[in-house]
């Protein structure tokens, strides 16, 4: 970050947009300040065109005045029930989005996030902000243009890398429990530490998150997942108790059980390691990251003790895949192709490992390609990320075998694997040949041809497949007189 004097802030804000806002406020005779994330990001040297302005008076009136000054180029949206307004416009090739609100103070009831709002001073408005680093304001009025107003030492917290609340954190989190998720999200995104007193309030108030909608929790959770190091956020969520409420299936993996001197690994921290491995692969795919988070959630239900081999987690991939829609529905995540994608990767994530742990055969790779389809590369990324063994020899062996799997996959792709893996004789032709309606027999014959193609027993050509089909149909009694 970089520290700036008021004079330097005035230079940074010496842009037409801020002078227009200043002029609008001067015309109406009110104080106005740019506040919150925009101010924070100036010191963090992060670009932003989303501007929040607090007006000691009517924010809507200043927004309307700005619209009149800019003219038809500006689009004004007014939300009178909330006392806010938004102005969007282009200027010198830059699109601006300015939110205006009147300074206010808020009070909350215990069972709602909706506050009772009254007009207030700038101090009242800064008191209601979530964190000290988001409570800083810079005056836009001409006489004080560029003056920083920082009553809670947010600048010092920004410099020290600290997340803290302006007021007593228990009050801040009780008033709006979503701020607990935002606290962890900011700590994760900015790589900041949560102040001890603030973290103790997270632990104490965690149960309050239950009054927050799944939609809002999901939004914050996705922002944590897309951070440069999302495991930091999940550690915070687990330590303070929020994860057990939001995503108990993942929290339940944080256990190591020992029997007869044999222990299994901590699958929660293994999952975080897999997640970080996916991130380090330069993959910003939110849903691949979700697959990494959920790939082992079936282990809690599948865990068994076998005296011969120790702890086992047989079929945890299948169990986990069945849990994915339940988790997505509860968290209000999309129940569409994105969910199916995550479910598929959770279901298949053991397949490449099984191949790499044995001889890498053409048949196994063809079947994997067939089942994964266009998601095969993401599946391989997840599976390579899943190799977290501390045994370097074993890890090297797996990764070398994965390299061989990828080579065979590349070869299949170059040969047009969709054409290669789908038998040229389809179900419709089978029904026509044997005068069948859709039935179990048709399914058996289709699968027989598919298995022959996948196992590379015959070329995917009409003549050899027809010979196989007739042979199978005879054995099933589908050809009369045989």
Tab-separated table of C-alpha atoms in Angstrom:
chain	number	residue	atom	x	y	z
A	1	UNK	CA	0.000	0.000	0.000
A	2	UNK	CA	0.971	3.641	-0.261
A	3	UNK	CA	0.313	6.518	2.145
A	4	UNK	CA	-0.939	9.827	0.777
A	5	UNK	CA	-1.298	13.288	2.296
A	6	UNK	CA	-4.536	15.249	1.846
A	7	UNK	CA	-2.817	17.262	-0.895
A	8	UNK	CA	-1.854	14.061	-2.708
A	9	UNK	CA	-5.401	12.695	-2.314
A	10	UNK	CA	-6.690	15.903	-3.876
A	11	UNK	CA	-4.381	15.298	-6.852
A	12	UNK	CA	-5.563	11.665	-7.183
A	13	UNK	CA	-9.195	12.852	-7.146
A	14	UNK	CA	-8.464	15.631	-9.613
A	15	UNK	CA	-10.693	14.026	-12.225
A	16	UNK	CA	-13.766	15.410	-13.983
A	17	UNK	CA	-16.099	12.915	-12.254
A	18	UNK	CA	-15.203	14.132	-8.751
A	19	UNK	CA	-15.318	17.799	-9.705
A	20	UNK	CA	-18.795	17.243	-11.161
A	21	UNK	CA	-19.975	15.612	-7.926
A	22	UNK	CA	-18.360	18.430	-5.950
A	23	UNK	CA	-20.130	21.065	-8.065
A	24	UNK	CA	-23.494	19.302	-7.657
A	25	UNK	CA	-23.057	19.282	-3.866
A	26	UNK	CA	-21.980	22.933	-3.817
A	27	UNK	CA	-25.083	23.958	-5.774
A	28	UNK	CA	-27.274	22.306	-3.141
A	29	UNK	CA	-25.190	23.529	-0.206
A	30	UNK	CA	-24.471	20.073	1.296
A	31	UNK	CA	-21.371	18.179	2.407
A	32	UNK	CA	-20.370	15.143	0.350
A	33	UNK	CA	-17.654	12.516	0.691
A	34	UNK	CA	-16.350	9.604	-1.332
A	35	UNK	CA	-16.319	6.715	1.109
A	36	UNK	CA	-15.707	3.001	1.616
A	37	UNK	CA	-14.055	0.650	-0.847
A	38	UNK	CA	-13.049	3.341	-3.320
A	39	UNK	CA	-11.031	5.174	-0.651
A	40	UNK	CA	-9.537	1.918	0.644
A	41	UNK	CA	-8.460	0.930	-2.852
A	42	UNK	CA	-6.714	4.273	-3.436
A	43	UNK	CA	-4.267	3.377	-0.663
A	44	UNK	CA	-4.016	-0.224	-1.874
A	45	UNK	CA	-3.292	1.106	-5.373
A	46	UNK	CA	-6.110	-0.951	-6.857
A	47	UNK	CA	-8.084	0.562	-9.741
A	48	UNK	CA	-11.828	1.038	-9.268
A	49	UNK	CA	-14.615	2.889	-11.060
A	50	UNK	CA	-17.361	1.983	-8.557
A	51	UNK	CA	-17.744	5.083	-6.412
A	52	UNK	CA	-19.780	5.413	-3.197
A	53	UNK	CA	-20.685	8.936	-2.118
A	54	UNK	CA	-22.178	9.913	1.254
A	55	UNK	CA	-24.092	13.180	1.416
A	56	UNK	CA	-24.897	14.920	4.686
A	57	UNK	CA	-28.396	15.637	3.438
A	58	UNK	CA	-30.220	14.110	0.476
A	59	UNK	CA	-28.087	11.760	-1.605
A	60	UNK	CA	-30.925	11.487	-4.106
A	61	UNK	CA	-30.992	15.268	-4.624
A	62	UNK	CA	-27.243	15.352	-5.388
A	63	UNK	CA	-27.624	12.426	-7.805
A	64	UNK	CA	-30.468	14.222	-9.585
A	65	UNK	CA	-28.379	17.397	-9.816
A	66	UNK	CA	-25.434	15.426	-11.244
A	67	UNK	CA	-27.777	13.912	-13.845
A	68	UNK	CA	-28.947	17.406	-14.862
A	69	UNK	CA	-25.339	18.576	-15.202
A	70	UNK	CA	-24.182	15.586	-17.286
A	71	UNK	CA	-27.319	15.448	-19.431
A	72	UNK	CA	-28.517	12.582	-21.616
A	73	UNK	CA	-25.220	10.690	-21.343
A	74	UNK	CA	-26.054	9.811	-17.717
A	75	UNK	CA	-28.552	7.189	-16.541
A	76	UNK	CA	-30.190	7.858	-13.153
A	77	UNK	CA	-31.825	5.186	-10.977
A	78	UNK	CA	-33.569	6.297	-7.784
A	79	UNK	CA	-34.468	3.949	-4.900
A	80	UNK	CA	-36.546	6.189	-2.621
A	81	UNK	CA	-37.446	3.404	-0.174
A	82	UNK	CA	-33.736	3.072	0.623
A	83	UNK	CA	-32.841	6.736	0.253
A	84	UNK	CA	-30.267	5.920	-2.432
A	85	UNK	CA	-29.625	6.718	-6.077
A	86	UNK	CA	-27.226	5.538	-8.761
A	87	UNK	CA	-25.780	7.462	-11.694
A	88	UNK	CA	-24.059	5.645	-14.567
A	89	UNK	CA	-22.293	7.386	-17.419
A	90	UNK	CA	-19.287	7.295	-19.724
A	91	UNK	CA	-16.660	9.985	-19.630
A	92	UNK	CA	-13.460	10.044	-21.649
A	93	UNK	CA	-13.805	6.342	-22.463
A	94	UNK	CA	-14.393	5.281	-18.836
A	95	UNK	CA	-17.687	3.931	-17.493
A	96	UNK	CA	-18.531	5.238	-14.014
A	97	UNK	CA	-21.051	3.895	-11.543
A	98	UNK	CA	-21.681	6.296	-8.646
A	99	UNK	CA	-23.874	5.334	-5.685
A	100	UNK	CA	-25.303	8.207	-3.616
A	101	UNK	CA	-26.738	7.844	-0.119
A	102	UNK	CA	-27.659	10.295	2.584
A	103	UNK	CA	-25.648	10.032	5.813
A	104	UNK	CA	-27.644	7.920	8.230
A	105	UNK	CA	-27.649	6.051	11.476
A	106	UNK	CA	-29.171	2.617	11.867
A	107	UNK	CA	-30.677	0.423	14.578
A	108	UNK	CA	-31.512	-3.267	14.264
A	109	UNK	CA	-33.905	-5.768	15.830
A	110	UNK	CA	-32.449	-9.102	16.913
A	111	UNK	CA	-34.185	-11.231	14.264
A	112	UNK	CA	-33.653	-9.106	11.153
A	113	UNK	CA	-30.883	-7.640	8.997
A	114	UNK	CA	-33.195	-4.788	7.957
A	115	UNK	CA	-32.335	-1.677	9.968
A	116	UNK	CA	-34.480	1.201	11.162
A	117	UNK	CA	-32.862	4.150	9.387
A	118	UNK	CA	-32.708	7.814	10.430
A	119	UNK	CA	-30.932	10.817	8.949
A	120	UNK	CA	-27.529	11.291	10.549
A	121	UNK	CA	-24.164	12.951	10.469
A	122	UNK	CA	-21.036	11.774	8.685
A	123	UNK	CA	-19.890	10.367	12.037
A	124	UNK	CA	-23.136	8.390	12.368
A	125	UNK	CA	-22.615	7.016	8.857
A	126	UNK	CA	-19.028	5.982	9.544
A	127	UNK	CA	-20.130	4.288	12.792
A	128	UNK	CA	-22.450	1.978	10.845
A	129	UNK	CA	-19.720	0.835	8.421
A	130	UNK	CA	-18.548	-2.769	8.646
A	131	UNK	CA	-14.768	-2.369	9.044
A	132	UNK	CA	-12.345	0.421	9.842
A	133	UNK	CA	-10.676	0.098	6.441
A	134	UNK	CA	-14.075	0.679	4.803
A	135	UNK	CA	-15.052	3.611	7.053
A	136	UNK	CA	-12.568	6.146	5.670
A	137	UNK	CA	-14.010	9.112	3.784
A	138	UNK	CA	-12.490	11.857	1.629
A	139	UNK	CA	-14.248	15.222	1.378
A	140	UNK	CA	-15.278	16.400	-2.105
A	141	UNK	CA	-16.416	19.920	-1.150
A	142	UNK	CA	-14.245	22.600	-2.723
A	143	UNK	CA	-12.826	24.099	0.496
A	144	UNK	CA	-11.839	20.682	1.903
A	145	UNK	CA	-11.327	18.751	-1.342
A	146	UNK	CA	-9.079	15.731	-0.667
A	147	UNK	CA	-9.287	15.887	3.150
A	148	UNK	CA	-9.262	12.399	4.718
A	149	UNK	CA	-11.738	11.770	7.549
A	150	UNK	CA	-10.592	8.629	9.404
A	151	UNK	CA	-12.070	8.505	12.942
A	152	UNK	CA	-11.305	4.791	13.493
A	153	UNK	CA	-7.683	4.727	12.276
A	154	UNK	CA	-8.605	2.675	9.248
A	155	UNK	CA	-5.456	3.866	7.524
A	156	UNK	CA	-3.307	2.398	10.297
A	157	UNK	CA	-5.214	-0.912	10.075
A	158	UNK	CA	-4.735	-0.886	6.317
A	159	UNK	CA	-1.005	-0.356	6.793
A	160	UNK	CA	-0.811	-3.128	9.415
A	161	UNK	CA	-2.962	-5.550	7.388
A	162	UNK	CA	-5.697	-5.775	10.047
A	163	UNK	CA	-9.452	-6.373	9.744
A	164	UNK	CA	-11.255	-4.697	12.666
A	165	UNK	CA	-14.705	-3.178	13.216
A	166	UNK	CA	-15.391	0.514	13.951
A	167	UNK	CA	-17.591	-0.279	16.952
A	168	UNK	CA	-17.519	-3.220	19.371
A	169	UNK	CA	-17.435	-6.220	16.985
A	170	UNK	CA	-20.206	-8.102	18.783
A	171	UNK	CA	-22.550	-5.188	18.048
A	172	UNK	CA	-21.380	-4.907	14.429
A	173	UNK	CA	-21.885	-8.634	13.760
A	174	UNK	CA	-25.137	-8.909	15.691
A	175	UNK	CA	-26.622	-5.971	13.783
A	176	UNK	CA	-25.767	-7.509	10.389
A	177	UNK	CA	-24.449	-11.092	10.622
A	178	UNK	CA	-23.462	-11.105	6.935
A	179	UNK	CA	-20.564	-8.897	8.058
A	180	UNK	CA	-19.000	-12.038	9.566
A	181	UNK	CA	-18.714	-13.528	6.078
A	182	UNK	CA	-17.473	-10.197	4.724
A	183	UNK	CA	-14.855	-10.066	7.487
A	184	UNK	CA	-13.405	-13.393	6.392
A	185	UNK	CA	-13.781	-12.514	2.725
A	186	UNK	CA	-11.769	-9.291	3.087
A	187	UNK	CA	-9.109	-11.044	5.178
A	188	UNK	CA	-8.810	-13.679	2.436
A	189	UNK	CA	-8.822	-11.334	-0.554
A	190	UNK	CA	-6.385	-8.838	0.977
A	191	UNK	CA	-4.258	-11.392	2.853
A	192	UNK	CA	-4.963	-9.514	6.122
A	193	UNK	CA	-5.154	-10.807	9.683
A	194	UNK	CA	-8.411	-10.603	11.648
A	195	UNK	CA	-7.895	-8.667	14.867
A	196	UNK	CA	-8.079	-10.941	17.950
A	197	UNK	CA	-11.092	-9.192	19.535
A	198	UNK	CA	-12.883	-9.235	16.199
A	199	UNK	CA	-12.152	-12.947	15.706
A	200	UNK	CA	-13.425	-13.733	19.224
A	201	UNK	CA	-16.676	-11.997	18.251
A	202	UNK	CA	-16.865	-14.184	15.124
A	203	UNK	CA	-16.664	-17.269	17.354
A	204	UNK	CA	-19.211	-15.867	19.787
A	205	UNK	CA	-21.704	-14.657	17.186
A	206	UNK	CA	-21.381	-17.441	14.571
A	207	UNK	CA	-24.882	-18.761	15.222
A	208	UNK	CA	-26.348	-15.418	14.081
A	209	UNK	CA	-25.482	-16.310	10.480
A	210	UNK	CA	-28.644	-18.443	10.442
A	211	UNK	CA	-30.822	-15.362	9.842
A	212	UNK	CA	-28.927	-14.521	6.637
A	213	UNK	CA	-30.300	-15.800	3.322
A	214	UNK	CA	-28.455	-18.537	1.457
A	215	UNK	CA	-28.219	-16.181	-1.512
A	216	UNK	CA	-26.121	-13.632	0.403
A	217	UNK	CA	-23.949	-16.298	2.049
A	218	UNK	CA	-23.341	-17.894	-1.349
A	219	UNK	CA	-22.170	-14.597	-2.837
A	220	UNK	CA	-19.571	-14.082	-0.097
A	221	UNK	CA	-18.504	-17.730	-0.192
A	222	UNK	CA	-17.886	-17.561	-3.942
A	223	UNK	CA	-15.754	-14.446	-3.470
A	224	UNK	CA	-13.671	-16.314	-0.884
A	225	UNK	CA	-13.309	-19.268	-3.252
A	226	UNK	CA	-12.113	-16.990	-6.071
A	227	UNK	CA	-9.495	-15.280	-3.870
A	228	UNK	CA	-5.781	-15.860	-4.593
A	229	UNK	CA	-5.527	-18.218	-1.579
A	230	UNK	CA	-9.040	-19.416	-0.692
A	231	UNK	CA	-7.783	-21.937	1.888
A	232	UNK	CA	-7.082	-18.980	4.213
A	233	UNK	CA	-10.778	-18.154	4.231
A	234	UNK	CA	-11.837	-21.749	4.836
A	235	UNK	CA	-9.453	-22.028	7.779
A	236	UNK	CA	-11.013	-18.905	9.294
A	237	UNK	CA	-14.532	-20.239	8.622
A	238	UNK	CA	-13.645	-23.523	10.310
A	239	UNK	CA	-11.885	-21.998	13.310
A	240	UNK	CA	-14.702	-19.593	14.168
A	241	UNK	CA	-17.505	-22.159	13.711
A	242	UNK	CA	-19.202	-20.611	10.672
A	243	UNK	CA	-18.282	-23.494	8.361
A	244	UNK	CA	-20.117	-26.003	10.541
A	245	UNK	CA	-23.293	-23.977	9.968
A	246	UNK	CA	-22.783	-23.098	6.297
A	247	UNK	CA	-21.072	-26.214	4.940
A	248	UNK	CA	-21.125	-28.886	7.686
A	249	UNK	CA	-20.202	-31.625	5.204
A	250	UNK	CA	-16.788	-30.000	4.723
A	251	UNK	CA	-16.345	-29.087	8.392
A	252	UNK	CA	-16.943	-32.752	9.334
A	253	UNK	CA	-13.741	-33.752	7.499
A	254	UNK	CA	-11.626	-31.946	10.128
A	255	UNK	CA	-10.873	-35.043	12.178
A	256	UNK	CA	-8.119	-37.611	12.539
A	257	UNK	CA	-9.157	-40.949	14.017
A	258	UNK	CA	-6.648	-43.489	15.277
A	259	UNK	CA	-7.248	-47.191	15.836
A	260	UNK	CA	-4.687	-49.835	16.676
A	261	UNK	CA	-2.013	-47.219	16.147
A	262	UNK	CA	-3.160	-46.457	12.598
A	263	UNK	CA	-4.519	-43.002	11.719
A	264	UNK	CA	-6.045	-41.591	8.563
A	265	UNK	CA	-5.097	-38.137	7.279
A	266	UNK	CA	-7.059	-35.008	8.105
A	267	UNK	CA	-9.272	-34.790	5.026
A	268	UNK	CA	-10.270	-31.179	5.714
A	269	UNK	CA	-6.704	-29.913	5.425
A	270	UNK	CA	-6.094	-32.321	2.531
A	271	UNK	CA	-9.062	-30.689	0.762
A	272	UNK	CA	-7.596	-27.223	1.320
A	273	UNK	CA	-4.304	-28.427	-0.130
A	274	UNK	CA	-6.102	-29.792	-3.204
A	275	UNK	CA	-7.952	-26.466	-3.568
A	276	UNK	CA	-4.669	-24.541	-3.455
A	277	UNK	CA	-3.157	-26.933	-6.001
A	278	UNK	CA	-6.055	-26.226	-8.371
A	279	UNK	CA	-5.567	-22.485	-7.857
A	280	UNK	CA	-1.830	-22.766	-8.513
A	281	UNK	CA	-2.593	-24.487	-11.828
A	282	UNK	CA	-3.682	-21.009	-12.996
A	283	UNK	CA	-7.290	-22.119	-13.135
A	284	UNK	CA	-9.825	-19.414	-12.205
A	285	UNK	CA	-12.784	-21.692	-12.896
A	286	UNK	CA	-15.114	-21.206	-9.898
A	287	UNK	CA	-16.827	-24.549	-10.476
A	288	UNK	CA	-13.569	-26.499	-10.716
A	289	UNK	CA	-12.656	-24.934	-7.365
A	290	UNK	CA	-16.028	-26.063	-6.005
A	291	UNK	CA	-15.271	-29.589	-7.257
A	292	UNK	CA	-11.975	-29.472	-5.341
A	293	UNK	CA	-13.808	-28.346	-2.189
A	294	UNK	CA	-16.420	-31.110	-2.437
A	295	UNK	CA	-14.354	-33.942	-3.922
A	296	UNK	CA	-13.966	-35.768	-0.584
A	297	UNK	CA	-17.185	-34.810	1.257
A	298	UNK	CA	-18.360	-38.423	0.945
A	299	UNK	CA	-15.528	-39.666	3.159
A	300	UNK	CA	-17.342	-39.031	6.436
A	301	UNK	CA	-20.190	-41.357	5.456
A	302	UNK	CA	-17.975	-43.965	3.777
A	303	UNK	CA	-15.271	-44.288	6.468
A	304	UNK	CA	-14.807	-47.836	7.740
A	305	UNK	CA	-12.192	-49.700	9.768
A	306	UNK	CA	-10.794	-52.834	8.132
A	307	UNK	CA	-8.329	-54.698	10.391
A	308	UNK	CA	-6.500	-56.021	7.336
A	309	UNK	CA	-5.797	-52.651	5.664
A	310	UNK	CA	-6.738	-49.944	8.176
A	311	UNK	CA	-9.100	-47.071	7.404
A	312	UNK	CA	-11.024	-47.222	4.126
A	313	UNK	CA	-13.255	-44.768	2.257
A	314	UNK	CA	-14.733	-47.052	-0.407
A	315	UNK	CA	-17.121	-45.376	-2.862
A	316	UNK	CA	-16.671	-41.951	-1.234
A	317	UNK	CA	-16.720	-40.464	-4.733
A	318	UNK	CA	-20.170	-41.936	-5.460
A	319	UNK	CA	-21.538	-40.879	-2.070
A	320	UNK	CA	-20.035	-37.415	-2.495
A	321	UNK	CA	-21.550	-37.012	-5.964
A	322	UNK	CA	-25.011	-37.707	-4.490
A	323	UNK	CA	-24.385	-35.018	-1.856
A	324	UNK	CA	-23.536	-32.308	-4.396
A	325	UNK	CA	-27.153	-31.434	-5.431
A	326	UNK	CA	-28.198	-31.296	-1.762
A	327	UNK	CA	-25.384	-28.872	-0.947
A	328	UNK	CA	-25.987	-26.744	-4.048
A	329	UNK	CA	-29.716	-26.474	-3.327
A	330	UNK	CA	-29.140	-25.461	0.303
A	331	UNK	CA	-26.570	-22.818	-0.641
A	332	UNK	CA	-28.754	-21.555	-3.508
A	333	UNK	CA	-26.025	-22.368	-6.014
A	334	UNK	CA	-27.211	-22.959	-9.603
A	335	UNK	CA	-29.028	-26.268	-10.115
A	336	UNK	CA	-28.061	-26.423	-13.774
A	337	UNK	CA	-25.126	-27.566	-15.896
A	338	UNK	CA	-22.701	-26.048	-13.350
A	339	UNK	CA	-23.993	-28.357	-10.626
A	340	UNK	CA	-23.868	-31.335	-13.022
A	341	UNK	CA	-20.266	-30.430	-13.871
A	342	UNK	CA	-19.231	-30.402	-10.188
A	343	UNK	CA	-21.146	-33.628	-9.566
A	344	UNK	CA	-19.435	-35.330	-12.510
A	345	UNK	CA	-15.952	-34.319	-11.357
A	346	UNK	CA	-16.633	-35.474	-7.779
A	347	UNK	CA	-17.959	-38.778	-9.128
A	348	UNK	CA	-15.031	-39.386	-11.503
A	349	UNK	CA	-12.133	-37.969	-9.481
A	350	UNK	CA	-10.867	-41.439	-8.455
A	351	UNK	CA	-10.808	-42.835	-11.995
A	352	UNK	CA	-7.560	-41.263	-13.269
A	353	UNK	CA	-5.876	-42.155	-9.974
A	354	UNK	CA	-6.945	-45.784	-10.402
A	355	UNK	CA	-5.548	-45.741	-13.933
A	356	UNK	CA	-2.294	-44.108	-12.815
A	357	UNK	CA	-1.904	-46.632	-9.996
A	358	UNK	CA	-1.913	-49.484	-12.522
A	359	UNK	CA	-0.815	-50.013	-16.094
A	360	UNK	CA	-2.070	-47.131	-18.238
A	361	UNK	CA	-4.056	-49.038	-20.864
A	362	UNK	CA	-5.697	-47.644	-23.983
A	363	UNK	CA	-9.006	-49.193	-22.957
A	364	UNK	CA	-9.072	-47.480	-19.536
A	365	UNK	CA	-8.178	-44.108	-21.067
A	366	UNK	CA	-10.850	-44.446	-23.769
A	367	UNK	CA	-13.475	-45.221	-21.124
A	368	UNK	CA	-12.338	-42.252	-19.043
A	369	UNK	CA	-12.550	-39.977	-22.075
A	370	UNK	CA	-16.023	-41.279	-22.869
A	371	UNK	CA	-17.343	-40.683	-19.338
A	372	UNK	CA	-15.712	-37.278	-18.780
A	373	UNK	CA	-16.395	-35.911	-22.264
A	374	UNK	CA	-15.442	-32.271	-22.746
A	375	UNK	CA	-14.593	-31.930	-19.037
A	376	UNK	CA	-11.681	-34.360	-19.262
A	377	UNK	CA	-8.965	-31.683	-18.943
A	378	UNK	CA	-10.565	-30.214	-15.798
A	379	UNK	CA	-10.904	-33.713	-14.350
A	380	UNK	CA	-7.205	-34.340	-14.935
A	381	UNK	CA	-6.330	-30.995	-13.299
A	382	UNK	CA	-8.402	-31.951	-10.237
A	383	UNK	CA	-6.842	-35.413	-10.041
A	384	UNK	CA	-3.300	-34.105	-10.315
A	385	UNK	CA	-4.133	-31.589	-7.577
A	386	UNK	CA	-5.402	-34.485	-5.442
A	387	UNK	CA	-1.904	-36.017	-5.223
A	388	UNK	CA	-0.776	-34.537	-1.909
A	389	UNK	CA	1.245	-37.504	-0.650
A	390	UNK	CA	4.316	-36.668	1.428
A	391	UNK	CA	5.970	-39.749	-0.090
A	392	UNK	CA	7.908	-38.082	-2.897
A	393	UNK	CA	8.645	-41.368	-4.701
A	394	UNK	CA	4.957	-42.336	-4.801
A	395	UNK	CA	3.962	-38.775	-5.766
A	396	UNK	CA	6.473	-38.762	-8.625
A	397	UNK	CA	5.176	-42.123	-9.866
A	398	UNK	CA	1.573	-40.892	-9.940
A	399	UNK	CA	2.444	-37.678	-11.718
A	400	UNK	CA	4.513	-39.558	-14.314
A	401	UNK	CA	1.593	-41.928	-14.943
A	402	UNK	CA	-0.752	-38.944	-15.203
A	403	UNK	CA	1.583	-37.562	-17.868
A	404	UNK	CA	1.131	-40.811	-19.804
A	405	UNK	CA	-2.654	-40.600	-19.386
A	406	UNK	CA	-2.603	-37.036	-20.747
A	407	UNK	CA	-0.526	-38.174	-23.747
A	408	UNK	CA	-3.062	-40.878	-24.595
A	409	UNK	CA	-5.903	-38.385	-24.144
A	410	UNK	CA	-4.188	-35.962	-26.514
A	411	UNK	CA	-3.810	-38.744	-29.047
A	412	UNK	CA	-7.510	-39.600	-28.773
A	413	UNK	CA	-8.516	-35.954	-29.204
A	414	UNK	CA	-6.396	-35.647	-32.322
A	415	UNK	CA	-8.219	-38.657	-33.755
A	416	UNK	CA	-11.647	-37.105	-33.082
A	417	UNK	CA	-12.564	-39.083	-29.979
A	418	UNK	CA	-16.312	-38.311	-30.219
A	419	UNK	CA	-16.476	-40.139	-33.547
A	420	UNK	CA	-14.159	-42.898	-32.314
A	421	UNK	CA	-16.079	-43.641	-29.111
A	422	UNK	CA	-19.677	-43.545	-30.340
A	423	UNK	CA	-20.602	-46.745	-32.240
A	424	UNK	CA	-21.700	-46.057	-35.824
A	425	UNK	CA	-24.739	-48.302	-35.228
A	426	UNK	CA	-27.136	-46.507	-32.883
A	427	UNK	CA	-30.257	-47.462	-30.947
A	428	UNK	CA	-32.672	-46.457	-33.668
A	429	UNK	CA	-31.036	-48.787	-36.168
A	430	UNK	CA	-30.989	-51.628	-33.608
A	431	UNK	CA	-34.753	-51.217	-33.028
A	432	UNK	CA	-35.390	-51.200	-36.765
A	433	UNK	CA	-33.224	-54.285	-37.426
A	434	UNK	CA	-34.903	-56.434	-34.789
A	435	UNK	CA	-38.368	-54.840	-34.775
A	436	UNK	CA	-38.002	-53.718	-31.166
A	437	UNK	CA	-39.525	-50.883	-29.199
A	438	UNK	CA	-37.436	-48.987	-26.633
A	439	UNK	CA	-36.605	-51.704	-24.111
A	440	UNK	CA	-33.975	-53.377	-21.947
A	441	UNK	CA	-32.861	-55.508	-24.916
A	442	UNK	CA	-32.042	-52.392	-26.955
A	443	UNK	CA	-29.997	-51.035	-24.043
A	444	UNK	CA	-28.074	-54.308	-23.709
A	445	UNK	CA	-27.195	-54.353	-27.403
A	446	UNK	CA	-26.144	-50.674	-27.426
A	447	UNK	CA	-23.912	-51.192	-24.409
A	448	UNK	CA	-22.395	-54.327	-25.937
A	449	UNK	CA	-21.326	-52.380	-29.031
A	450	UNK	CA	-20.145	-49.458	-26.908
A	451	UNK	CA	-17.997	-51.726	-24.711
A	452	UNK	CA	-16.454	-53.297	-27.813
A	453	UNK	CA	-15.523	-49.866	-29.163
A	454	UNK	CA	-14.236	-48.531	-25.822
A	455	UNK	CA	-12.140	-51.649	-25.250
A	456	UNK	CA	-10.822	-51.317	-28.807
A	457	UNK	CA	-11.846	-54.896	-29.647
A	458	UNK	CA	-12.963	-53.829	-33.096
A	459	UNK	CA	-12.661	-50.747	-35.264
A	460	UNK	CA	-15.613	-48.403	-35.003
A	461	UNK	CA	-16.784	-49.351	-38.482
A	462	UNK	CA	-20.098	-50.680	-39.704
A	463	UNK	CA	-19.083	-54.155	-40.930
A	464	UNK	CA	-17.241	-55.482	-37.814
A	465	UNK	CA	-19.820	-53.912	-35.486
A	466	UNK	CA	-22.703	-55.468	-37.434
A	467	UNK	CA	-21.069	-58.885	-37.114
A	468	UNK	CA	-20.771	-58.427	-33.341
A	469	UNK	CA	-24.358	-57.186	-33.134
A	470	UNK	CA	-25.754	-60.211	-34.960
A	471	UNK	CA	-23.762	-62.582	-32.786
A	472	UNK	CA	-25.076	-60.951	-29.604
A	473	UNK	CA	-28.657	-60.793	-30.921
A	474	UNK	CA	-28.543	-64.551	-31.664
A	475	UNK	CA	-27.402	-65.294	-28.130
A	476	UNK	CA	-30.358	-63.276	-26.843
A	477	UNK	CA	-32.849	-65.113	-29.074
A	478	UNK	CA	-33.724	-61.987	-31.060
A	479	UNK	CA	-33.153	-63.550	-34.489
A	480	UNK	CA	-35.966	-65.941	-35.435
A	481	UNK	CA	-35.189	-69.528	-36.358
A	482	UNK	CA	-31.982	-69.669	-34.365
